[in-house]
Coordinates of C-alpha atoms in Angstrom, one line a residue:
Chain A
M3 CA -8.5 29.2 13.5
T4 CA -5.8 27.0 11.5
I5 CA -5.1 24.5 13.8
V6 CA -6.3 21.2 12.7
T7 CA -8.5 19.4 15.4
G8 CA -9.7 16.6 13.1
K9 CA -10.0 15.2 9.5
A10 CA -13.2 16.7 8.8
E11 CA -12.5 20.3 9.6
A12 CA -8.9 19.8 7.6
R13 CA -11.1 19.0 4.5
R14 CA -13.5 21.7 4.9
T15 CA -10.5 24.1 5.4
L16 CA -8.6 22.9 2.4
Q17 CA -11.7 23.2 0.3
P18 CA -11.6 26.7 -1.6
G19 CA -15.3 27.1 -1.5
R20 CA -16.7 30.6 -2.3
S21 CA -13.5 32.4 -1.3
G22 CA -11.2 31.0 -4.1
V23 CA -8.0 29.4 -3.8
L24 CA -5.9 32.7 -3.8
R25 CA -7.6 33.9 -1.1
S26 CA -7.2 30.7 0.8
I27 CA -3.5 31.0 0.2
W28 CA -3.4 34.4 1.3
E29 CA -5.2 33.5 4.6
H30 CA -3.1 30.8 5.3
R31 CA 0.2 33.0 4.3
A32 CA 1.5 32.6 8.0
D33 CA 1.5 29.0 7.7
Y34 CA 3.8 28.9 4.7
A35 CA 6.5 30.5 6.6
Y36 CA 7.1 27.4 8.5
V37 CA 7.6 25.3 5.4
L38 CA 9.1 27.9 3.2
P39 CA 13.0 27.0 4.0
A40 CA 12.4 23.4 3.5
I41 CA 10.6 24.2 0.3
A42 CA 13.2 26.4 -1.0
V43 CA 16.0 23.7 -0.1
M44 CA 14.0 21.2 -2.1
L45 CA 13.1 23.4 -5.0
I46 CA 17.0 24.0 -5.8
V47 CA 18.2 20.5 -5.2
I48 CA 15.3 18.6 -6.4
A49 CA 12.8 20.0 -8.8
Y50 CA 15.7 21.8 -10.7
P51 CA 17.7 18.3 -11.2
I52 CA 14.5 16.7 -12.2
Y53 CA 13.7 19.4 -14.9
Y54 CA 17.4 19.4 -16.3
T55 CA 17.5 15.5 -16.6
I56 CA 14.3 15.6 -18.4
E57 CA 15.6 18.2 -20.7
L58 CA 19.0 16.5 -21.3
S59 CA 17.5 12.9 -22.0
F60 CA 16.4 14.5 -25.3
F61 CA 20.0 15.8 -26.2
K62 CA 23.3 14.5 -27.5
T63 CA 26.3 15.9 -25.8
P64 CA 29.7 15.9 -27.0
P65 CA 32.5 14.1 -25.2
G66 CA 33.7 15.9 -21.9
L67 CA 31.8 18.2 -20.0
Q68 CA 30.8 20.5 -22.6
L69 CA 27.2 20.3 -21.8
R70 CA 26.5 23.4 -23.4
D71 CA 27.4 22.1 -27.1
K72 CA 24.6 19.7 -26.8
T73 CA 22.2 19.1 -30.0
F74 CA 18.4 17.9 -30.0
I75 CA 18.0 14.4 -31.1
G76 CA 14.3 13.8 -29.9
F77 CA 13.8 10.1 -28.4
D78 CA 17.0 8.7 -29.9
N79 CA 18.5 8.2 -26.6
Y80 CA 15.3 6.2 -25.6
T81 CA 15.8 4.1 -28.7
T82 CA 19.5 3.4 -28.1
I83 CA 18.6 2.0 -24.8
L84 CA 15.6 -0.1 -25.4
T85 CA 17.6 -1.8 -28.4
S86 CA 20.7 -2.6 -26.7
E87 CA 21.4 -6.0 -25.3
V88 CA 23.3 -4.5 -22.0
F89 CA 19.8 -2.9 -21.1
W90 CA 18.0 -6.0 -20.9
A91 CA 20.9 -8.1 -19.2
V92 CA 20.9 -5.0 -16.6
T93 CA 17.2 -5.1 -16.2
W94 CA 17.2 -8.7 -15.9
N95 CA 20.0 -8.4 -12.8
T96 CA 18.0 -5.5 -11.3
L97 CA 15.0 -7.7 -11.3
I98 CA 17.0 -10.6 -9.7
W99 CA 18.7 -8.4 -7.2
T100 CA 15.5 -6.3 -6.0
L101 CA 13.2 -9.3 -5.7
G102 CA 15.6 -11.6 -4.1
S103 CA 16.7 -9.1 -1.9
T104 CA 13.5 -7.9 -0.9
L105 CA 11.8 -11.1 -0.3
I106 CA 14.7 -13.0 1.6
S107 CA 15.2 -9.8 3.8
F108 CA 11.7 -9.6 4.4
V109 CA 10.9 -13.2 5.3
L110 CA 14.2 -13.6 7.3
G111 CA 13.5 -10.2 9.2
F112 CA 9.8 -11.1 9.9
A113 CA 10.9 -14.7 11.2
T114 CA 13.5 -13.0 13.5
A115 CA 10.9 -10.5 14.6
L116 CA 8.7 -13.5 15.5
A117 CA 11.3 -15.6 17.5
L118 CA 12.4 -12.3 19.4
H119 CA 8.9 -11.7 20.3
R120 CA 8.6 -13.7 23.3
D121 CA 10.9 -12.6 26.3
F122 CA 14.2 -14.4 27.4
I123 CA 17.2 -13.4 29.0
G124 CA 19.7 -11.4 26.8
R125 CA 16.8 -10.5 24.1
G126 CA 17.7 -7.0 24.1
V127 CA 21.6 -7.6 23.6
L128 CA 20.6 -9.9 20.9
R129 CA 18.2 -7.6 19.0
A130 CA 20.8 -4.8 19.3
T131 CA 23.6 -7.0 17.6
L132 CA 21.4 -8.3 15.0
I133 CA 20.5 -4.7 14.1
I134 CA 24.2 -3.4 13.7
P135 CA 24.7 -4.6 10.0
W136 CA 22.0 -2.0 9.0
V137 CA 23.7 1.0 10.9
I138 CA 27.3 0.6 9.8
S139 CA 28.2 1.8 6.4
A140 CA 27.8 0.0 3.3
V141 CA 31.2 0.6 2.3
A142 CA 32.5 -0.9 5.4
A143 CA 30.0 -3.9 4.9
S144 CA 31.3 -4.1 1.5
Y145 CA 35.2 -4.4 2.4
I146 CA 34.0 -7.0 5.1
W147 CA 32.3 -9.3 2.8
K148 CA 35.0 -8.8 -0.2
W149 CA 37.6 -10.0 2.2
I150 CA 35.2 -13.1 3.4
Y151 CA 34.7 -14.0 -0.2
H152 CA 38.5 -13.5 -1.1
S153 CA 39.6 -16.2 -3.5
D154 CA 42.7 -16.9 -1.8
F155 CA 42.3 -15.8 1.9
G156 CA 38.6 -16.0 2.2
I157 CA 36.8 -17.5 5.2
I158 CA 34.1 -19.0 3.2
G159 CA 36.6 -20.7 0.9
A160 CA 38.8 -22.0 3.7
V161 CA 35.6 -23.5 5.5
L162 CA 34.6 -25.2 2.2
V163 CA 38.1 -26.9 1.6
G164 CA 38.5 -27.3 5.0
L165 CA 35.2 -29.6 5.0
G166 CA 36.2 -31.2 1.5
L167 CA 33.4 -29.5 -0.3
A168 CA 36.1 -27.7 -2.7
D169 CA 39.4 -28.4 -4.0
R170 CA 40.3 -24.7 -3.7
P171 CA 38.6 -21.8 -2.5
P172 CA 35.9 -21.0 -5.3
N173 CA 35.9 -17.4 -6.7
F174 CA 32.6 -16.1 -5.4
I175 CA 32.7 -12.5 -7.1
D176 CA 34.9 -12.8 -9.9
N177 CA 32.5 -15.4 -11.4
V178 CA 29.3 -14.8 -13.9
S179 CA 27.3 -17.2 -12.4
T180 CA 27.8 -16.7 -8.7
V181 CA 28.5 -12.9 -8.4
L182 CA 24.8 -11.8 -8.1
P183 CA 23.8 -14.3 -5.3
S184 CA 26.9 -13.4 -3.7
L185 CA 26.1 -9.8 -3.6
I186 CA 22.6 -10.5 -2.8
I187 CA 23.6 -12.3 0.5
V188 CA 25.7 -9.4 1.7
N189 CA 22.5 -7.0 0.8
I190 CA 20.4 -9.0 2.8
W191 CA 23.1 -9.0 5.7
R192 CA 22.5 -5.3 5.7
E193 CA 18.9 -5.0 5.2
F194 CA 16.9 -7.9 7.1
P195 CA 17.2 -5.8 10.4
F196 CA 15.4 -3.1 8.9
A197 CA 12.6 -5.5 8.2
M198 CA 13.2 -7.0 11.4
I199 CA 12.4 -3.7 13.4
M200 CA 9.5 -3.1 11.5
M201 CA 7.8 -6.2 11.9
M202 CA 8.7 -6.1 15.9
A203 CA 7.1 -2.8 16.1
G204 CA 3.8 -4.4 14.4
L205 CA 4.0 -7.4 16.5
Q206 CA 3.4 -5.1 19.3
T207 CA 0.1 -4.0 18.1
V208 CA -1.4 -7.3 17.7
P209 CA -3.9 -7.6 20.7
D210 CA -3.2 -10.2 22.9
Q211 CA -6.7 -11.2 23.8
L212 CA -7.1 -12.2 20.0
L213 CA -4.4 -14.8 20.3
R214 CA -5.7 -16.0 23.6
A215 CA -9.1 -16.4 22.2
A216 CA -7.7 -18.3 19.2
K217 CA -5.6 -20.6 21.7
V218 CA -9.0 -21.4 23.8
D219 CA -10.7 -22.0 20.6
G220 CA -8.0 -24.7 19.9
A221 CA -6.0 -23.0 17.5
N222 CA -2.5 -24.1 17.1
A223 CA 0.8 -21.9 16.8
W224 CA 0.6 -22.0 12.9
Q225 CA -3.2 -21.2 12.8
R226 CA -2.9 -18.4 15.1
F227 CA -0.2 -17.1 13.2
W228 CA -1.7 -17.5 9.9
H229 CA -5.0 -16.5 10.7
V230 CA -4.7 -14.0 13.5
T231 CA -0.9 -12.4 13.4
F232 CA -0.4 -12.3 9.8
P233 CA -3.7 -10.6 8.8
H234 CA -3.1 -8.1 11.4
L235 CA 0.2 -7.0 9.9
R236 CA -0.9 -6.8 6.4
N237 CA -0.4 -3.0 6.4
V238 CA 3.2 -2.9 8.1
S239 CA 4.3 -5.6 5.9
V240 CA 3.1 -3.7 2.7
V241 CA 4.8 -0.6 3.7
T242 CA 8.0 -2.7 4.6
I243 CA 8.3 -4.6 1.6
L244 CA 7.8 -1.5 -0.7
L245 CA 10.4 0.5 1.4
L246 CA 12.7 -2.3 1.1
A247 CA 11.8 -2.8 -2.9
V248 CA 12.7 0.7 -3.4
A249 CA 16.1 0.8 -1.2
N250 CA 17.1 -2.4 -3.3
F251 CA 16.1 -0.8 -6.7
N252 CA 18.4 2.1 -5.7
S253 CA 21.3 0.2 -4.1
F254 CA 24.8 1.5 -5.5
I255 CA 27.5 1.1 -3.0
I256 CA 27.3 -2.8 -2.6
P257 CA 27.8 -3.8 -6.2
W258 CA 30.0 -0.7 -7.0
I259 CA 32.6 -1.3 -4.4
M260 CA 32.6 -4.9 -4.7
T261 CA 32.6 -5.6 -8.3
G262 CA 32.2 -2.2 -10.1
G263 CA 29.3 -4.2 -12.2
G264 CA 31.7 -7.0 -13.5
P265 CA 32.6 -9.4 -14.4
S266 CA 31.3 -9.0 -17.7
N267 CA 28.3 -7.0 -16.5
A268 CA 26.9 -9.8 -14.3
S269 CA 26.5 -7.7 -11.3
H270 CA 25.5 -4.3 -13.0
I271 CA 22.2 -3.2 -12.1
W272 CA 20.2 0.0 -13.2
I273 CA 21.9 2.3 -10.8
T274 CA 25.5 1.5 -11.2
H275 CA 24.9 0.9 -15.3
I276 CA 23.6 4.7 -15.1
Y277 CA 26.6 6.1 -13.0
E278 CA 29.0 4.1 -15.4
L279 CA 27.0 5.6 -18.5
A280 CA 27.4 9.0 -16.9
F281 CA 30.7 9.7 -15.1
G282 CA 32.4 6.6 -16.6
R283 CA 31.7 7.2 -20.6
Q284 CA 30.3 10.6 -20.2
R285 CA 27.3 9.7 -22.0
W286 CA 25.0 12.1 -20.3
G287 CA 22.2 12.0 -22.8
V288 CA 21.6 8.4 -22.7
A289 CA 22.3 8.2 -18.9
S290 CA 19.6 11.0 -18.2
A291 CA 17.2 9.1 -20.3
Y292 CA 17.6 6.1 -18.3
S293 CA 17.3 8.3 -15.2
V294 CA 14.0 9.6 -16.5
L295 CA 12.9 6.0 -16.9
L296 CA 13.9 5.0 -13.5
F297 CA 11.9 8.2 -12.4
L298 CA 8.7 6.7 -14.1
I299 CA 9.2 3.1 -12.3
L300 CA 9.9 4.9 -9.1
M301 CA 6.9 7.2 -9.3
T302 CA 5.0 3.9 -10.0
L303 CA 6.2 2.3 -7.0
G304 CA 5.7 5.8 -4.9
Y305 CA 2.1 5.7 -6.0
F306 CA 1.6 2.1 -4.3
Y307 CA 3.5 3.4 -1.3
V308 CA 1.4 6.4 -0.6
R309 CA -1.8 4.3 -1.3
A310 CA -0.4 1.7 1.3
L311 CA 0.3 4.5 3.8
S312 CA -3.0 6.4 3.3
G313 CA -4.7 2.9 3.7
N314 CA -3.1 3.0 7.2
E315 CA -4.4 6.5 8.0
R316 CA -8.1 5.5 7.0
K317 CA -7.9 2.4 9.1
E318 CA -6.6 4.7 12.0
G319 CA -9.5 7.6 11.4
S320 CA -12.3 4.6 11.3
S321 CA -11.4 3.1 14.7
Chain B
M22 CA -10.4 -43.3 35.8
S23 CA -6.7 -44.3 35.1
T24 CA -7.5 -44.0 31.3
I25 CA -8.9 -40.5 31.4
A26 CA -5.7 -39.4 33.7
E27 CA -3.7 -41.3 31.2
T28 CA -5.1 -39.6 28.1
A29 CA -5.3 -36.1 29.6
F30 CA -1.7 -36.5 30.7
R31 CA -0.5 -37.7 27.1
G32 CA -2.5 -34.9 25.6
R33 CA -0.8 -32.3 27.5
T34 CA 2.7 -33.9 27.0
R35 CA 2.1 -33.9 23.3
R36 CA 1.0 -30.3 23.2
H37 CA 4.2 -29.5 25.3
M38 CA 6.2 -31.0 22.6
R39 CA 4.4 -29.3 19.9
V40 CA 5.0 -25.8 21.7
D41 CA 8.3 -26.7 22.3
G42 CA 9.1 -27.7 18.8
W43 CA 8.3 -24.1 17.7
R44 CA 10.2 -22.7 20.5
W45 CA 13.3 -24.9 19.5
A46 CA 13.0 -23.8 16.0
G47 CA 12.8 -20.3 16.7
R48 CA 16.1 -20.5 19.0
L49 CA 17.8 -22.5 16.3
F50 CA 17.1 -19.8 13.9
L51 CA 17.9 -17.0 16.0
V52 CA 21.5 -18.8 16.4
F53 CA 21.8 -18.9 12.8
M54 CA 21.0 -15.4 12.2
L55 CA 23.3 -14.6 15.0
L56 CA 26.2 -16.4 13.1
Y57 CA 25.1 -14.7 9.8
T58 CA 25.1 -11.2 11.4
A59 CA 28.2 -11.6 14.1
V60 CA 30.6 -13.5 12.0
P61 CA 31.7 -11.1 9.4
M62 CA 31.9 -8.5 12.0
I63 CA 34.1 -10.9 14.3
W64 CA 36.2 -11.9 11.2
M65 CA 37.0 -8.1 10.6
L66 CA 38.0 -7.6 14.2
I67 CA 40.2 -10.6 13.9
T68 CA 41.6 -9.4 10.7
S69 CA 42.4 -6.0 12.0
I70 CA 44.5 -7.5 14.8
K71 CA 46.8 -9.5 12.3
S72 CA 49.9 -8.6 10.7
G73 CA 49.7 -8.0 7.0
F74 CA 51.7 -11.5 6.6
A75 CA 49.5 -13.5 9.0
A76 CA 46.3 -12.2 7.1
T77 CA 47.7 -13.7 4.0
Q78 CA 47.8 -17.2 5.0
F79 CA 45.9 -20.3 3.8
P80 CA 44.2 -22.0 5.6
P81 CA 43.5 -18.5 7.6
Q82 CA 44.7 -18.4 11.4
W83 CA 41.4 -18.4 12.9
W84 CA 43.0 -16.6 15.7
P85 CA 46.3 -14.6 15.1
D86 CA 49.6 -16.5 16.5
E87 CA 50.7 -12.7 17.5
P88 CA 47.9 -10.4 17.8
T89 CA 48.8 -6.7 17.2
L90 CA 47.5 -3.4 17.3
A91 CA 49.9 -2.1 14.9
S92 CA 46.9 -1.2 12.3
Y93 CA 45.1 0.8 15.0
Q94 CA 48.2 2.5 15.8
K95 CA 49.1 3.4 12.5
L96 CA 45.6 5.0 11.6
L97 CA 45.7 6.9 14.8
D98 CA 49.4 8.2 14.5
P99 CA 49.2 11.8 13.4
Q100 CA 53.1 11.4 12.7
N101 CA 52.4 8.7 9.8
S102 CA 51.0 9.7 6.4
V103 CA 48.5 7.0 6.7
G104 CA 47.4 8.4 10.1
Q105 CA 47.4 11.8 9.0
D106 CA 45.2 11.0 5.9
F107 CA 42.8 8.7 8.1
L108 CA 42.5 11.4 10.9
R109 CA 41.5 14.1 8.5
F110 CA 39.0 11.8 6.4
F111 CA 37.4 11.2 9.8
W112 CA 37.3 15.0 10.8
N113 CA 35.7 15.9 7.3
S114 CA 33.0 13.2 8.0
L115 CA 32.5 14.4 11.2
F116 CA 32.1 18.0 10.4
V117 CA 29.8 17.3 7.3
S118 CA 27.6 15.2 9.1
T119 CA 27.0 17.4 12.1
V120 CA 26.6 20.5 9.8
T121 CA 24.1 18.6 7.9
T122 CA 22.2 17.2 11.0
I123 CA 22.4 20.7 12.6
L124 CA 20.6 22.5 9.3
S125 CA 18.2 19.3 8.8
V126 CA 16.7 19.5 12.1
I127 CA 16.4 23.3 12.1
V128 CA 14.6 23.5 8.7
A129 CA 12.8 20.3 9.4
V130 CA 11.2 21.1 12.8
P131 CA 8.8 24.1 11.4
A132 CA 8.1 22.4 8.4
A133 CA 7.1 19.1 10.4
Y134 CA 5.1 20.9 12.5
A135 CA 3.3 22.8 9.9
F136 CA 2.4 19.6 8.2
S137 CA 1.4 18.3 11.5
R138 CA -1.0 20.9 12.7
F139 CA -1.8 23.5 10.0
S140 CA -4.1 23.0 7.0
F141 CA -3.2 25.2 4.1
P142 CA -3.4 25.0 0.4
G143 CA -1.1 22.5 -1.0
R144 CA -0.4 20.7 2.2
N145 CA -1.1 17.2 1.1
F146 CA 0.5 17.8 -2.2
L147 CA 3.9 19.2 -0.6
F148 CA 3.7 16.4 2.1
F149 CA 3.5 13.4 -0.5
A150 CA 6.3 15.6 -2.4
V151 CA 8.6 15.2 0.4
L152 CA 7.5 11.6 1.0
L153 CA 8.2 10.7 -2.6
R154 CA 11.8 12.4 -2.5
N155 CA 13.2 9.1 -0.5
M156 CA 12.1 6.8 -3.1
F157 CA 14.5 8.3 -5.7
P158 CA 18.2 7.6 -5.9
A159 CA 21.2 9.8 -5.7
V160 CA 22.0 8.7 -9.3
I161 CA 18.8 10.3 -10.9
F162 CA 20.1 13.8 -9.3
L163 CA 24.1 13.1 -9.5
V164 CA 24.3 14.6 -13.2
P165 CA 22.4 17.6 -12.9
L166 CA 23.4 18.5 -9.2
F167 CA 27.3 17.9 -10.3
I168 CA 26.4 20.4 -13.2
L169 CA 24.9 22.7 -10.7
M170 CA 28.0 22.4 -8.2
R171 CA 30.1 23.4 -10.8
V172 CA 28.2 26.4 -12.0
L173 CA 28.2 27.3 -8.1
G174 CA 31.7 26.5 -7.8
L175 CA 31.2 24.4 -5.0
M176 CA 32.9 21.3 -6.6
N177 CA 35.7 19.9 -3.9
T178 CA 33.9 21.7 -1.4
H179 CA 32.1 20.3 1.8
G180 CA 29.4 22.9 1.1
S181 CA 28.4 20.8 -1.9
L182 CA 28.0 17.6 0.3
I183 CA 26.2 19.5 2.9
L184 CA 23.7 21.0 0.4
T185 CA 23.1 17.4 -1.4
Y186 CA 23.0 15.8 2.0
L187 CA 20.0 18.0 3.0
T188 CA 18.1 16.7 -0.1
F189 CA 17.7 13.4 1.4
G190 CA 17.9 14.3 5.2
L191 CA 15.4 16.9 4.9
P192 CA 12.6 14.6 3.8
L193 CA 13.2 11.8 6.2
A194 CA 13.7 14.7 9.0
I195 CA 10.2 15.9 8.3
W196 CA 8.6 12.7 7.8
L197 CA 9.8 11.4 11.4
L198 CA 9.3 14.5 13.1
K199 CA 5.4 14.8 11.8
G200 CA 5.0 11.5 13.2
F201 CA 6.1 12.9 16.8
Y202 CA 4.0 16.1 16.1
D203 CA 1.1 13.9 15.4
N204 CA 1.2 12.2 18.6
I205 CA 1.2 15.2 21.0
P206 CA -2.2 16.5 21.8
V207 CA -3.4 19.4 20.3
Q208 CA -5.3 20.4 23.5
L209 CA -2.0 21.4 25.3
E210 CA -1.4 24.1 22.6
Q211 CA -5.1 25.3 23.0
A212 CA -4.8 25.5 26.7
A213 CA -1.5 27.4 26.1
R214 CA -3.1 30.1 23.8
I215 CA -6.3 30.5 26.0
D216 CA -3.7 31.4 28.4
G217 CA -2.4 34.2 26.1
A218 CA 0.4 32.5 24.3
T219 CA 0.6 33.2 20.5
R220 CA 0.9 30.2 18.3
F221 CA 4.7 30.4 17.9
Q222 CA 5.2 30.7 21.7
A223 CA 2.9 27.6 22.3
F224 CA 5.1 25.9 19.6
I225 CA 8.4 26.9 21.0
L226 CA 7.4 26.5 25.1
I227 CA 4.9 23.4 24.8
V228 CA 5.4 21.4 21.8
M229 CA 9.3 21.8 21.3
P230 CA 10.2 20.4 24.7
L231 CA 7.4 17.7 24.3
S232 CA 9.3 16.5 21.0
T233 CA 12.9 16.5 22.3
P234 CA 13.1 12.6 21.9
G235 CA 11.8 12.8 18.3
I236 CA 14.3 15.5 17.5
I237 CA 17.1 13.5 19.1
A238 CA 15.7 10.3 16.9
T239 CA 15.9 12.7 13.8
A240 CA 19.3 14.0 14.3
I241 CA 20.6 10.5 14.9
Y242 CA 19.1 9.3 11.8
S243 CA 20.6 12.2 9.7
F244 CA 23.8 12.0 11.0
I245 CA 24.1 8.1 10.5
G246 CA 22.9 9.0 6.8
A247 CA 25.4 11.7 6.3
W248 CA 28.1 9.8 7.7
N249 CA 27.7 6.7 5.7
E250 CA 27.0 8.5 2.3
Y251 CA 29.2 7.6 -0.4
I252 CA 28.2 8.5 -3.9
Y253 CA 27.9 12.2 -3.7
A254 CA 31.0 12.3 -1.9
Y255 CA 32.7 10.1 -4.3
T256 CA 31.6 12.3 -7.3
F257 CA 31.9 15.9 -5.9
L258 CA 35.1 15.5 -4.2
S259 CA 38.5 14.6 -5.6
K260 CA 41.1 16.4 -3.2
N261 CA 42.9 14.1 -1.0
D262 CA 42.1 16.7 1.9
Q263 CA 38.3 16.9 1.2
L264 CA 37.5 13.3 1.4
T265 CA 35.2 11.9 3.8
L266 CA 35.9 8.2 5.3
P267 CA 33.8 6.0 3.0
V268 CA 35.5 7.4 -0.1
G269 CA 38.8 8.1 1.7
I270 CA 39.1 4.6 2.8
Q271 CA 38.7 3.4 -0.8
R272 CA 41.1 5.8 -2.4
F273 CA 43.4 4.8 0.4
F274 CA 43.5 1.1 0.0
S275 CA 43.0 0.9 -3.7
E276 CA 46.6 1.9 -3.8
N277 CA 47.6 -0.6 -1.5
T278 CA 45.3 -3.4 -1.7
T279 CA 47.4 -6.0 0.1
D280 CA 47.1 -4.2 3.4
F281 CA 43.7 -6.4 4.7
P282 CA 44.6 -5.6 8.5
G283 CA 44.7 -2.0 7.8
L284 CA 41.7 -1.9 5.9
M285 CA 39.5 -3.8 8.2
A286 CA 40.8 -1.5 11.2
A287 CA 39.7 1.4 9.1
S288 CA 36.4 -0.4 8.3
F289 CA 35.9 -1.0 12.2
M290 CA 37.0 2.5 13.0
M291 CA 34.4 4.1 10.6
S292 CA 31.5 2.0 12.3
V293 CA 32.4 2.7 15.8
P294 CA 30.8 6.3 16.1
V295 CA 27.6 5.5 14.4
V296 CA 27.1 2.2 16.2
V297 CA 27.8 3.6 19.7
L298 CA 25.5 6.4 18.7
F299 CA 22.7 3.7 17.8
L300 CA 23.3 1.7 20.6
V301 CA 23.2 4.4 23.4
L302 CA 19.9 5.9 21.8
Q303 CA 18.2 2.9 20.0
R304 CA 14.8 3.1 21.9
Y305 CA 14.4 6.7 20.4
F306 CA 15.5 5.7 17.0
V307 CA 13.2 2.6 16.6
R308 CA 10.5 4.1 17.8
A309 CA 10.8 7.2 15.3
L310 CA 11.2 4.7 12.5
T311 CA 8.4 2.7 13.0
E312 CA 5.8 5.0 14.4
G313 CA 4.1 6.1 11.0
A314 CA 3.9 2.6 9.6
V315 CA 2.4 0.4 12.5
K316 CA -0.4 2.7 13.7
H317 CA -3.6 1.0 13.4

């Protein structure tokens, strides 16, 4: 009997025990038929690329696409990266981009979810409208905002000039000091709806009795939020923040289309930098070494993600 | 007596004011978020019905003197070279996204079912491998897949896109569907098996119909993901007649950067299918997305 009815049984079946792993695998051979197609696809397009990237990160390649003529150079690509100035600039940008986008998206999304939690006329329409930026393509979003920031015809510049706050429309994305914040605003525009959806779902699980009891005990709105609602949403918050952080760390389209990493690398983040190294300058070895470092960072984040998720499951099991 | 009544009354008003304060702050905040969300989209629509000349004026015309649908007509006109390209990109996107979606669902349904119901050696490891895939960016896989596609002779074909889109479509589909299967009581299948059904029959006849909403949600999710995908299409395709919308639009307007109304109209048309799909089916969609993360 292989149908799992409970955690305990699952654990018992997973333990090879006396029969041995091979025998256990053999006994479950029919189960593998269900996952085999998925595993086959994943092996070709995931396992092989990871292996190839690691291999390539230890080689130097001639310019062009003659990757067969590579020469082994050990860890040289890694030292090249860590000693270059661009690396640290790009890492700093990535940090600001990831942390800024993640935290502000989360706070705005959470606050919107709270404000939408109470029922009122038009709530459904409002919610649907607020989600749309998340659904449309990042390419379209990039063009829309590029147009809004446009230094000659942009709407924000026009408003600033109209209010007398600026003599002429500022150059938002062609300026080293404003480009990153400007792109972060676009990114938040696309991402806060995700946090909003997650937190709205989370809010529905907060028991009403608990809130009412707190109210009877004289807790004000802020106290009720801080001592009842927020602790209850700890898990979903952690998962949401991690998912946002990973998505932001991996963003490509908005910086690539809006600025291509410029001006003078001011909006290059890791991903766009790797892309340029590989497909722009054809430095496949260095780009691969970057990818391996990226992989390690994401594995670390992934570890926390899995831990947060299994934290959820443990709770579910005990209740 | 009167003082007590007065105090009680005053207390109530103060509490009401406090509650109203929060409520008004909430409303104000929602108005702000609505402006932040909607103004860019409205500005896209307004620009798309301007003439090229009207779009490049300063200060901008908040509403065009002479609204025109010329940009849309141009994009949808198969006689026009712009329209030809745009419609071809549109069909390419539709084709790639649809095939990707169908394949993801076909492969993910049994896999998700197995992860939800069976316990076999390596199950947890495999499931976490699936889960972790979602953490890695396209860029990590781009160089080797680029090489792989060249070796397989798939460069400049839609096959290369469909195959790579499965890499992110599948893990997500498996994860979403597993959440749905977890919520379908095992007892239903056990009852069917007592009545003489095989495990596979129980899966097809009992579980599949119950998980239709989950399958729909998963399908929309992979469709939207494939429709919006940019980086693989940007790297694998170079021939004009192969491009999908996100890349096509870029190629198209990098040559003629002054046609802002055209660019905004194209951005709008590219967003329409996914937004409509999403709005019609958002109930399923939101449920599927949040199911796994919020359970207590």
